[in-house]
Coordinates of C-alpha atoms in Angstrom, one line a residue:
X7 CA 113.7 112.6 105.1
X8 CA 113.1 111.9 109.2
X9 CA 109.6 113.6 109.9
X10 CA 110.9 113.1 113.2
X11 CA 111.2 116.6 115.5
X12 CA 114.5 117.8 116.3
X13 CA 116.1 115.9 119.0
X14 CA 115.8 112.2 117.4
X15 CA 115.8 110.1 114.7
X16 CA 113.6 107.6 114.6
X17 CA 115.5 104.8 112.6
X18 CA 118.5 104.9 110.4
X19 CA 118.0 105.1 106.8
X20 CA 117.6 102.0 104.4
X21 CA 120.5 101.2 102.8
X22 CA 120.9 101.6 99.1
X23 CA 119.6 98.7 96.9
X24 CA 120.3 97.7 93.3
X25 CA 122.7 99.1 90.7
X26 CA 123.1 102.3 88.7
X27 CA 123.1 100.0 85.4
X28 CA 125.4 101.3 82.6
X29 CA 125.2 105.1 83.3
X30 CA 128.6 106.2 84.1
X31 CA 126.7 108.9 86.0
X32 CA 124.9 106.7 88.5
X33 CA 127.4 104.6 89.8
X34 CA 127.3 101.2 91.3
X35 CA 125.6 99.8 94.8
X36 CA 126.1 101.6 97.7
X37 CA 125.6 101.5 101.7
X38 CA 124.5 104.0 103.9
X39 CA 125.0 107.5 103.9
X40 CA 125.3 109.8 106.6
X41 CA 122.3 112.1 108.1
X42 CA 123.9 115.1 106.5
X43 CA 124.8 114.5 103.4
X44 CA 120.7 112.9 102.6
X45 CA 119.4 116.1 103.2
X46 CA 121.8 118.6 101.3
X47 CA 120.2 120.4 98.1
X48 CA 117.1 118.6 97.4
X49 CA 115.5 121.7 96.4
X50 CA 117.7 121.7 93.4
X51 CA 115.7 121.1 90.9
X52 CA 113.2 123.6 91.9
X53 CA 116.2 126.5 91.6
X54 CA 116.4 125.3 87.9
X55 CA 112.8 125.7 87.2
X56 CA 112.0 128.6 88.7
X57 CA 115.2 130.3 87.6
X58 CA 114.1 129.7 84.1
X59 CA 110.8 131.3 85.1
X60 CA 112.4 134.3 86.0
X61 CA 115.2 134.6 83.3
X62 CA 113.0 134.1 80.1
X63 CA 112.3 138.1 79.7
X64 CA 116.5 138.3 80.1
X65 CA 117.0 137.8 76.6
X66 CA 118.5 134.1 74.7
X67 CA 122.2 134.0 76.6
X68 CA 122.3 130.2 75.3
X69 CA 124.7 129.0 72.8
X70 CA 124.7 126.4 70.8
X71 CA 127.9 124.4 72.4
X72 CA 125.3 124.6 75.6
X73 CA 123.6 121.4 74.0
X74 CA 126.7 119.3 74.5
X75 CA 126.1 120.0 78.1
X76 CA 122.7 118.5 78.4
X77 CA 122.4 115.0 80.0
X78 CA 119.3 113.4 78.3
X79 CA 117.5 110.3 79.6
X80 CA 114.1 108.4 78.7
X81 CA 110.9 110.0 80.0
X82 CA 109.3 106.6 81.3
X83 CA 110.8 103.2 81.4
X84 CA 107.6 101.7 83.3
X85 CA 105.3 98.9 82.2
X86 CA 102.8 101.1 79.6
X87 CA 100.0 99.4 82.1
X88 CA 100.7 102.0 84.5
X89 CA 100.9 105.0 82.4
X90 CA 98.8 107.5 82.6
X91 CA 96.4 108.7 79.6
X92 CA 97.5 112.3 77.9
X93 CA 96.1 115.1 79.3
X94 CA 92.9 116.4 77.5
X95 CA 92.0 119.7 75.4
X96 CA 90.2 122.4 76.6
X97 CA 87.4 123.9 74.6
X98 CA 90.2 126.1 72.9
X99 CA 92.2 123.0 72.2
X100 CA 95.0 124.0 74.3
X101 CA 96.8 121.1 76.7
X102 CA 98.1 121.4 80.2
X103 CA 101.8 121.0 80.8
X104 CA 103.2 118.1 83.9
X105 CA 106.9 118.3 84.2
X106 CA 108.6 116.2 87.0
X107 CA 111.5 118.0 88.7
X108 CA 113.7 115.9 90.5
X109 CA 117.1 116.5 92.9
X110 CA 119.7 113.6 92.8
X111 CA 122.2 113.1 95.3
X112 CA 124.5 111.5 93.0
X113 CA 127.9 112.0 94.4
X114 CA 129.4 111.4 90.6
X115 CA 131.6 114.1 90.5
X116 CA 134.6 115.5 93.0
X117 CA 132.4 119.0 93.7
X118 CA 129.5 116.6 94.1
X119 CA 130.9 114.4 96.4
X120 CA 132.4 117.5 98.2
X121 CA 128.9 119.0 98.8
X122 CA 127.2 115.9 99.7
X123 CA 130.0 114.8 101.9
X124 CA 129.8 110.9 102.9
X125 CA 133.3 110.1 101.2
X126 CA 132.3 106.2 101.4
X127 CA 129.0 106.6 98.8
X128 CA 131.4 108.2 96.0
X129 CA 129.9 107.0 92.7
X130 CA 127.0 105.2 94.3
X131 CA 123.7 105.1 92.8
X132 CA 121.7 108.5 93.5
X133 CA 118.3 109.0 94.6
X134 CA 115.7 111.5 94.1
X135 CA 115.8 113.5 97.3
X136 CA 113.2 116.1 96.2
X137 CA 110.7 115.7 93.7
X138 CA 108.1 118.2 92.9
X139 CA 105.1 117.9 89.7
X140 CA 105.3 121.1 88.2
X141 CA 101.9 121.9 86.9
X142 CA 101.0 124.7 84.0
X143 CA 97.7 125.2 83.5
X144 CA 96.4 124.4 79.7
X145 CA 95.5 128.4 79.0
X146 CA 98.5 129.2 81.1
X147 CA 96.9 131.0 83.7
X148 CA 98.2 129.3 86.8
X149 CA 100.5 127.1 87.7
X150 CA 100.6 124.3 90.4
X151 CA 103.9 122.9 92.1
X152 CA 103.1 119.3 94.4
X153 CA 106.1 118.4 96.6
X154 CA 106.0 114.7 97.7
X155 CA 108.3 114.0 100.5
X156 CA 111.1 111.7 100.1
X157 CA 110.1 109.0 102.6
X158 CA 106.6 108.5 100.9
X159 CA 106.0 104.8 101.2
X160 CA 104.5 104.1 97.4
X161 CA 104.5 101.4 94.8
X162 CA 106.8 101.5 92.1
X163 CA 106.4 99.7 89.0
X164 CA 108.5 97.4 86.9
X165 CA 111.1 99.5 85.0
X166 CA 113.6 98.6 82.6
X167 CA 116.5 100.4 82.0
X168 CA 117.4 101.4 78.8
X169 CA 121.0 101.4 78.7
X170 CA 122.0 98.3 80.0
X171 CA 118.5 96.1 79.2
X172 CA 118.5 96.1 83.4
X173 CA 114.6 95.1 84.7
X174 CA 113.4 95.8 87.7
X175 CA 110.8 94.0 89.7
X176 CA 108.0 96.0 90.9
X177 CA 107.8 96.6 94.1
X178 CA 105.3 98.0 97.4
X179 CA 105.8 100.2 100.6
X180 CA 109.4 101.2 99.2
X181 CA 110.5 104.9 99.8
X182 CA 109.5 107.3 96.8
X183 CA 113.1 108.5 96.4
X184 CA 114.4 105.2 95.5
X185 CA 112.9 104.9 92.3
X186 CA 116.0 106.9 90.9
X187 CA 118.2 104.2 91.4
X188 CA 116.0 101.5 89.2
X189 CA 117.1 102.6 85.7
X190 CA 117.2 106.5 86.2
X191 CA 114.3 109.2 85.9
X192 CA 112.3 107.4 83.8
X193 CA 111.2 104.8 86.7
X194 CA 111.0 108.2 88.9
X195 CA 108.6 109.6 85.9
X196 CA 106.6 105.9 86.0
X197 CA 106.4 105.8 89.8
X198 CA 104.7 109.5 89.8
X199 CA 102.3 108.5 87.2
X200 CA 101.6 105.2 88.6
X201 CA 100.5 106.8 92.0
X202 CA 98.7 110.4 90.4
X203 CA 97.2 108.8 87.1
X204 CA 98.4 112.3 85.8
X205 CA 100.3 112.1 82.6
X206 CA 104.0 113.8 82.6
X207 CA 105.4 115.7 79.8
X208 CA 108.6 116.2 80.6
X209 CA 111.4 115.5 83.8
X210 CA 114.3 117.5 84.5
X211 CA 116.8 116.4 87.2
X212 CA 119.7 118.4 88.6
X213 CA 122.3 117.4 91.1
X214 CA 124.4 119.3 93.7
X215 CA 126.7 120.7 91.2
X216 CA 126.3 124.5 90.2
X217 CA 123.8 125.0 92.7
X218 CA 125.8 127.6 94.9
X219 CA 126.6 129.3 91.9
X220 CA 123.4 129.6 90.9
X221 CA 122.1 131.3 94.2
X222 CA 125.0 133.9 93.9
X223 CA 123.9 134.8 90.4
X224 CA 120.7 135.9 91.4
X225 CA 122.5 138.4 94.0
X226 CA 120.5 137.9 96.9
X227 CA 117.1 136.6 97.9
X228 CA 114.8 137.9 101.0
X229 CA 113.9 135.7 103.8
X230 CA 112.0 135.8 107.0
X231 CA 112.5 134.7 110.2
X232 CA 110.1 135.4 113.0
X233 CA 113.2 135.2 115.8
X234 CA 116.6 135.0 116.0
X235 CA 117.6 131.8 114.3
X236 CA 121.1 129.3 115.0
X237 CA 120.6 126.4 113.6
X238 CA 123.4 124.2 115.5
X239 CA 123.4 121.3 118.4
X240 CA 125.6 120.1 120.5
X241 CA 126.3 117.3 118.7
X242 CA 127.0 119.1 115.4
X243 CA 123.3 118.6 113.4
X244 CA 122.0 121.6 112.0
X245 CA 122.8 123.7 108.9
X246 CA 124.9 126.4 110.3
X247 CA 122.5 129.1 109.4
X248 CA 122.2 132.2 111.6
X249 CA 119.9 134.9 110.9
X250 CA 118.6 137.7 112.7
X251 CA 114.8 138.5 113.3
X252 CA 113.2 139.5 110.4
X253 CA 113.7 140.0 106.8
X254 CA 117.2 139.1 104.9
X255 CA 118.7 138.8 101.7
X256 CA 120.7 135.9 101.1
X257 CA 122.6 134.1 98.8
X258 CA 125.2 131.8 98.3
X259 CA 126.9 129.6 101.6
X260 CA 123.6 131.2 103.2
X261 CA 121.4 130.4 100.9
X262 CA 122.3 127.0 101.0
X263 CA 121.6 126.8 104.9
X264 CA 118.5 128.2 104.6
X265 CA 117.5 125.6 102.6
X266 CA 119.4 123.1 104.0
X267 CA 117.8 124.0 107.4
X268 CA 115.4 121.2 109.6
X269 CA 116.7 121.8 113.1
X270 CA 115.6 125.2 114.1
X271 CA 112.5 125.4 111.9
X272 CA 109.2 125.0 113.4
X273 CA 109.1 121.3 114.4
X274 CA 112.1 120.3 113.0
X275 CA 110.7 118.1 110.4
X276 CA 111.4 117.9 106.5
X277 CA 108.2 119.2 106.2
X278 CA 108.9 122.3 107.6
X279 CA 112.3 122.4 105.4
X280 CA 109.7 122.0 102.5
X281 CA 107.9 124.9 104.4
X282 CA 111.4 126.8 103.8
X283 CA 112.4 125.8 100.3
X284 CA 108.6 126.8 98.8
X285 CA 109.4 130.5 100.7
X286 CA 112.6 130.7 99.0
X287 CA 111.4 129.4 95.4
X288 CA 108.6 131.9 95.7
X289 CA 110.9 135.0 97.0
X290 CA 113.4 134.2 94.1
X291 CA 110.9 134.6 91.1
X292 CA 109.8 137.4 92.8
X293 CA 113.1 138.9 92.5
X294 CA 113.9 137.8 89.1
X295 CA 111.2 139.1 87.5
X296 CA 111.0 142.1 89.1
X297 CA 115.1 142.2 88.0
X298 CA 114.5 140.1 84.7
X299 CA 117.8 141.8 83.1
X300 CA 120.0 140.5 85.4
X301 CA 122.6 143.6 84.4
X302 CA 126.0 141.1 84.7
X303 CA 125.6 139.1 81.2
X304 CA 128.8 137.3 82.2
X305 CA 127.2 136.0 85.4
X306 CA 124.0 135.3 83.3
X307 CA 126.3 133.4 80.7
X308 CA 128.0 131.4 83.6
X309 CA 124.6 130.4 85.4
X310 CA 123.6 129.2 82.3
X311 CA 126.9 126.8 81.6
X312 CA 126.6 125.7 85.1
X313 CA 123.2 124.9 84.5
X314 CA 123.1 122.9 81.4
X315 CA 126.2 120.8 82.6
X316 CA 124.1 120.0 86.0
X317 CA 120.8 119.0 84.1
X318 CA 119.3 116.4 83.0
X319 CA 116.4 116.3 81.0
X320 CA 114.0 113.8 78.7
X321 CA 114.7 114.3 74.7
X322 CA 112.0 116.7 74.5
X323 CA 113.8 118.9 76.3
X324 CA 117.2 117.9 74.9
X325 CA 118.0 121.5 73.9
X326 CA 118.8 124.8 75.3
X327 CA 116.0 126.1 72.3
X328 CA 113.7 124.1 73.2
X329 CA 114.2 124.8 77.6
X330 CA 114.0 128.6 76.2
X331 CA 110.7 127.7 74.5
X332 CA 109.6 126.0 77.7
X333 CA 110.7 129.3 79.8
X334 CA 108.6 131.3 77.6
X335 CA 105.6 129.2 78.5
X336 CA 106.2 129.4 82.5
X337 CA 106.8 133.4 82.0
X338 CA 103.1 133.6 80.7
X339 CA 102.0 132.3 84.4
X340 CA 101.9 135.4 86.5
X341 CA 103.5 135.1 90.1
X342 CA 99.8 135.7 91.9
X343 CA 98.5 132.9 90.1
X344 CA 101.3 130.2 91.3
X345 CA 100.4 127.6 94.1
X346 CA 103.3 125.3 96.5
X347 CA 102.0 122.6 97.7
X348 CA 103.1 119.2 99.7
X349 CA 100.9 116.2 99.1
X350 CA 98.8 115.6 102.3
X351 CA 100.5 113.1 104.2
X352 CA 100.2 111.0 107.2
X353 CA 102.7 108.8 109.2
X354 CA 103.0 105.1 108.5
X355 CA 101.5 102.5 111.3
X356 CA 105.2 102.5 112.6
X357 CA 106.3 106.0 112.6
X358 CA 109.5 105.9 110.7
X359 CA 107.6 106.8 107.1
X360 CA 105.0 108.3 105.8
X361 CA 102.0 107.3 103.2
X362 CA 99.6 109.8 101.0
X363 CA 96.8 111.3 103.7
X364 CA 93.7 109.5 102.5
X365 CA 91.0 111.2 100.5
X366 CA 93.3 114.9 100.6
X367 CA 96.0 113.1 98.5
X368 CA 93.4 111.4 96.1
X369 CA 91.4 114.9 95.8
X370 CA 94.5 116.9 95.5
X371 CA 95.9 114.3 92.2
X372 CA 92.3 114.5 91.1
X373 CA 92.7 118.5 91.0
X374 CA 95.9 118.7 89.1
X375 CA 94.6 116.1 86.9
X376 CA 91.6 118.0 86.1
X377 CA 93.4 121.2 85.4
X378 CA 91.2 123.1 88.2
X379 CA 93.8 125.5 89.8
X380 CA 94.9 125.4 93.4
X381 CA 94.6 128.8 94.2
X382 CA 90.8 128.6 93.8
X383 CA 90.7 131.1 91.3
X384 CA 89.4 129.7 88.2
X385 CA 85.6 130.1 87.2
X386 CA 83.9 126.8 88.6
X387 CA 83.1 124.6 85.7
X388 CA 79.6 122.7 85.5
X389 CA 79.1 119.4 85.4
X390 CA 77.1 118.8 82.6
X391 CA 73.8 117.1 83.3
X392 CA 71.0 116.1 80.5
X393 CA 68.1 113.7 80.0
X394 CA 68.3 111.4 76.1
X395 CA 65.4 111.3 74.7
X396 CA 66.2 107.4 74.0
X397 CA 63.5 105.9 76.2
X398 CA 64.8 103.6 78.3
X399 CA 64.1 100.1 78.5
X400 CA 61.8 98.2 80.8
X401 CA 64.3 97.8 84.2
X402 CA 64.1 93.6 83.7
X403 CA 65.8 93.9 80.3
X404 CA 68.4 96.0 81.0
X405 CA 71.6 94.4 80.5
X406 CA 74.2 96.0 83.2
X407 CA 77.6 95.0 83.5
X408 CA 79.2 96.1 87.3
X409 CA 83.3 96.5 87.8
X410 CA 85.2 97.5 90.7
X411 CA 86.7 100.8 90.7
X412 CA 87.7 101.2 93.9
X413 CA 91.1 101.1 94.2
X414 CA 92.7 104.6 94.1
X415 CA 96.1 105.8 94.8
X416 CA 96.1 105.3 98.3
X417 CA 93.4 102.5 99.0
X418 CA 93.8 99.3 98.2
X419 CA 90.5 98.3 96.4
X420 CA 87.2 96.4 98.4
X421 CA 87.2 92.8 97.8
X422 CA 83.9 91.8 96.0
X423 CA 82.5 95.1 95.7
X424 CA 81.3 94.8 92.1
X425 CA 79.4 91.7 93.4
X426 CA 77.9 93.9 96.2
X427 CA 76.3 96.4 93.9
X428 CA 75.4 93.9 91.2
X429 CA 73.0 92.5 93.7
X430 CA 71.6 95.4 95.0
X431 CA 70.6 96.2 91.2
X432 CA 69.4 92.8 91.0
X433 CA 66.7 93.7 93.8
X434 CA 65.6 96.9 92.5
X435 CA 64.3 95.0 89.3
X436 CA 67.5 94.8 87.1
X437 CA 67.8 91.1 86.3
X438 CA 69.8 91.4 84.0
X439 CA 72.9 93.0 86.3
X440 CA 75.8 91.1 86.4
X441 CA 79.4 91.8 88.1
X442 CA 82.6 91.6 85.9
X443 CA 84.9 90.1 88.7
X444 CA 88.0 89.7 86.1
X445 CA 88.1 93.5 85.7
X446 CA 90.1 95.3 88.4
X447 CA 89.8 99.4 88.1
X448 CA 90.6 102.7 89.9
X449 CA 87.7 105.5 88.9
X450 CA 88.0 108.1 91.3
X451 CA 84.3 108.8 91.1
X452 CA 81.6 106.1 90.2
X453 CA 80.4 106.3 86.6
X454 CA 78.0 104.7 84.0
X455 CA 79.3 104.1 80.7
X456 CA 77.6 103.5 77.6
X457 CA 79.3 103.1 74.2
X458 CA 76.4 104.3 71.5
X459 CA 73.2 106.4 71.9
X460 CA 70.7 104.0 71.9
X461 CA 71.9 102.5 75.3
X462 CA 72.3 106.1 76.7
X463 CA 68.4 106.2 77.9
X464 CA 68.9 102.9 79.5
X465 CA 72.8 104.0 81.4
X466 CA 70.4 107.0 82.6
X467 CA 67.8 105.1 84.2
X468 CA 70.4 102.6 86.0
X469 CA 72.1 106.1 87.3
X470 CA 68.4 107.4 88.2
X471 CA 67.9 103.8 90.2
X472 CA 70.8 104.4 92.1
X473 CA 71.2 108.0 92.9
X474 CA 74.1 108.8 90.7
X475 CA 74.1 112.4 89.1
X476 CA 73.7 112.0 85.2
X477 CA 77.1 114.2 85.0
X478 CA 78.4 110.5 86.2
X479 CA 76.9 109.0 82.8
X480 CA 79.0 109.3 79.4
X481 CA 79.5 107.5 75.9
X482 CA 82.7 105.7 75.9
X483 CA 83.7 103.2 73.3
X484 CA 85.8 101.5 76.0
X485 CA 82.8 99.4 76.7
X486 CA 80.4 96.9 74.9
X487 CA 77.1 97.7 76.8
X488 CA 75.5 99.8 79.8
X489 CA 79.0 99.6 82.4
X490 CA 78.9 100.6 86.1
X491 CA 81.7 101.4 87.3
X492 CA 81.7 101.3 91.2
X493 CA 84.1 104.2 92.1
X494 CA 86.8 105.1 95.2
X495 CA 83.4 107.5 96.6
X496 CA 81.2 104.2 96.8
X497 CA 83.2 102.0 98.9
X498 CA 81.0 100.7 100.9
X499 CA 77.3 100.8 101.6
X500 CA 73.9 100.4 99.5
X501 CA 73.0 104.0 99.1
X502 CA 75.6 106.2 96.9
X503 CA 76.2 109.4 98.1
X504 CA 77.0 111.9 95.0
X505 CA 80.3 113.7 96.6
X506 CA 79.8 117.7 97.1
X507 CA 81.0 119.8 93.9
X508 CA 84.0 120.4 95.9
X509 CA 87.3 121.8 94.0
X510 CA 89.0 123.2 96.8
X511 CA 93.1 122.3 97.6
X512 CA 92.7 120.4 100.6
X513 CA 94.1 122.3 103.8
X514 CA 96.3 119.9 104.5
X515 CA 98.1 120.3 101.2
X516 CA 99.9 123.7 103.3
X517 CA 99.3 126.0 99.8
X518 CA 101.4 129.1 99.6
X519 CA 101.2 131.4 96.9
X520 CA 103.9 133.1 94.9
X521 CA 102.6 136.7 95.4
X522 CA 102.7 136.2 98.9
X523 CA 105.6 138.5 100.6
X524 CA 104.4 138.0 104.3
X525 CA 105.6 134.2 105.0
X526 CA 107.6 134.0 107.4
X527 CA 109.6 130.8 109.2
X528 CA 108.5 130.3 112.8
X529 CA 111.6 129.7 114.7
X530 CA 111.9 126.7 117.5
X531 CA 113.2 128.6 121.0
X532 CA 115.4 126.3 121.5
X533 CA 117.4 127.8 118.4
X534 CA 117.2 131.1 118.8
X535 CA 120.3 133.5 119.8

């Protein structure tokens, strides 16, 4: 993805590395691909997921032989140490559902090659050119979608291809879309879990083929532009989209053009294109739910055939029955409670790629991880504050182990932070405070943990001395004594300042509500007619 406004490309795309392992659908090693090919149909996975949401009420039209169409792959092929803990159940015993939607740019068939272009890249290793995390709340009242720009530089963990047995070494500052060619979608899942600490339950991956057929089967999706637009340049760039000002119902080729358009929308960046894709998806959901019966059963059956042939899923979604059950869960969420966002980002130092935006990206990931609705309509969750009945020992008798948890998904750890805070405690009279320099953790929020009730009073006394809220003191069998983990919210200074109890979605996430019928893409004046 180039984030450069129209008129210039910052640098050529990096060369494709590695191999596709033993799977025929991945192919082997390839070289550079044309700009046009890299920008086609990155929205594919979201199309399929939204289609399932919208057609759940249309009736069970799948056939048993559709199971044979589905391709399956391992959910997570990264190291266990990089995996996120499973989501916790709410008070009613319900758990959230996290699905990673992946759009592959594979050229592994004649149809995919025709759609993707770049003839010299036939059957080369695919990349994950669209990545969207779909989060369904535990109570199924709301849904959040987080898109990650494909040029985001991330740390990709070590991944082992389950078919070939080949191991791909971990790497840093690597474009996130390269994760797919390192053993398959299970490596893309592992990359997301390492970055966000969000447990992913399933993935759905789709390639180029069948997407136009999906758009046709829907029968038209209304989209809006604030001026006449023609996405075309004298040098041959542009999707070819040509629309009049206002709202137009698009399908087939026009739908494809809309979803590919970069030149002509706002600043000509892929971020603007993502915004247009979100508008399309929201409009599609509304259309499908308003016309949930889809009057032509034959078209719907054909769509099911096309979709299952284009789809790769994990074993947990490996039958049409499981996909249908998933669609019923997604259908429970009202359109007005669907929120689409883009991961907050900043340019890398050379301006050619992007990075997760410090603080804002971590906050967005935390909201999803804690099952907090991104539309802000959840009831505020009060933080538990209690005072222990267990009396604390004298300060100089309380043993405290201090660990460094300042590493976050966007920031490197602060060297020596555990020692600095341990010395701070010693200065306050906690003579038995010691730093554990052998352990490096990642905690968004500073926390004090204790293993048993007889140490609760001691842990709360340490919290009071440092100004840490008692809501951040918790019992845990993961520690053997009072343990202070200095989090990413206390990276410097001798005074701890508790963060505001703010669960609002960062403005930089560009949230778009599913019921927003007034959303309209701004057209670059250089592309009007």
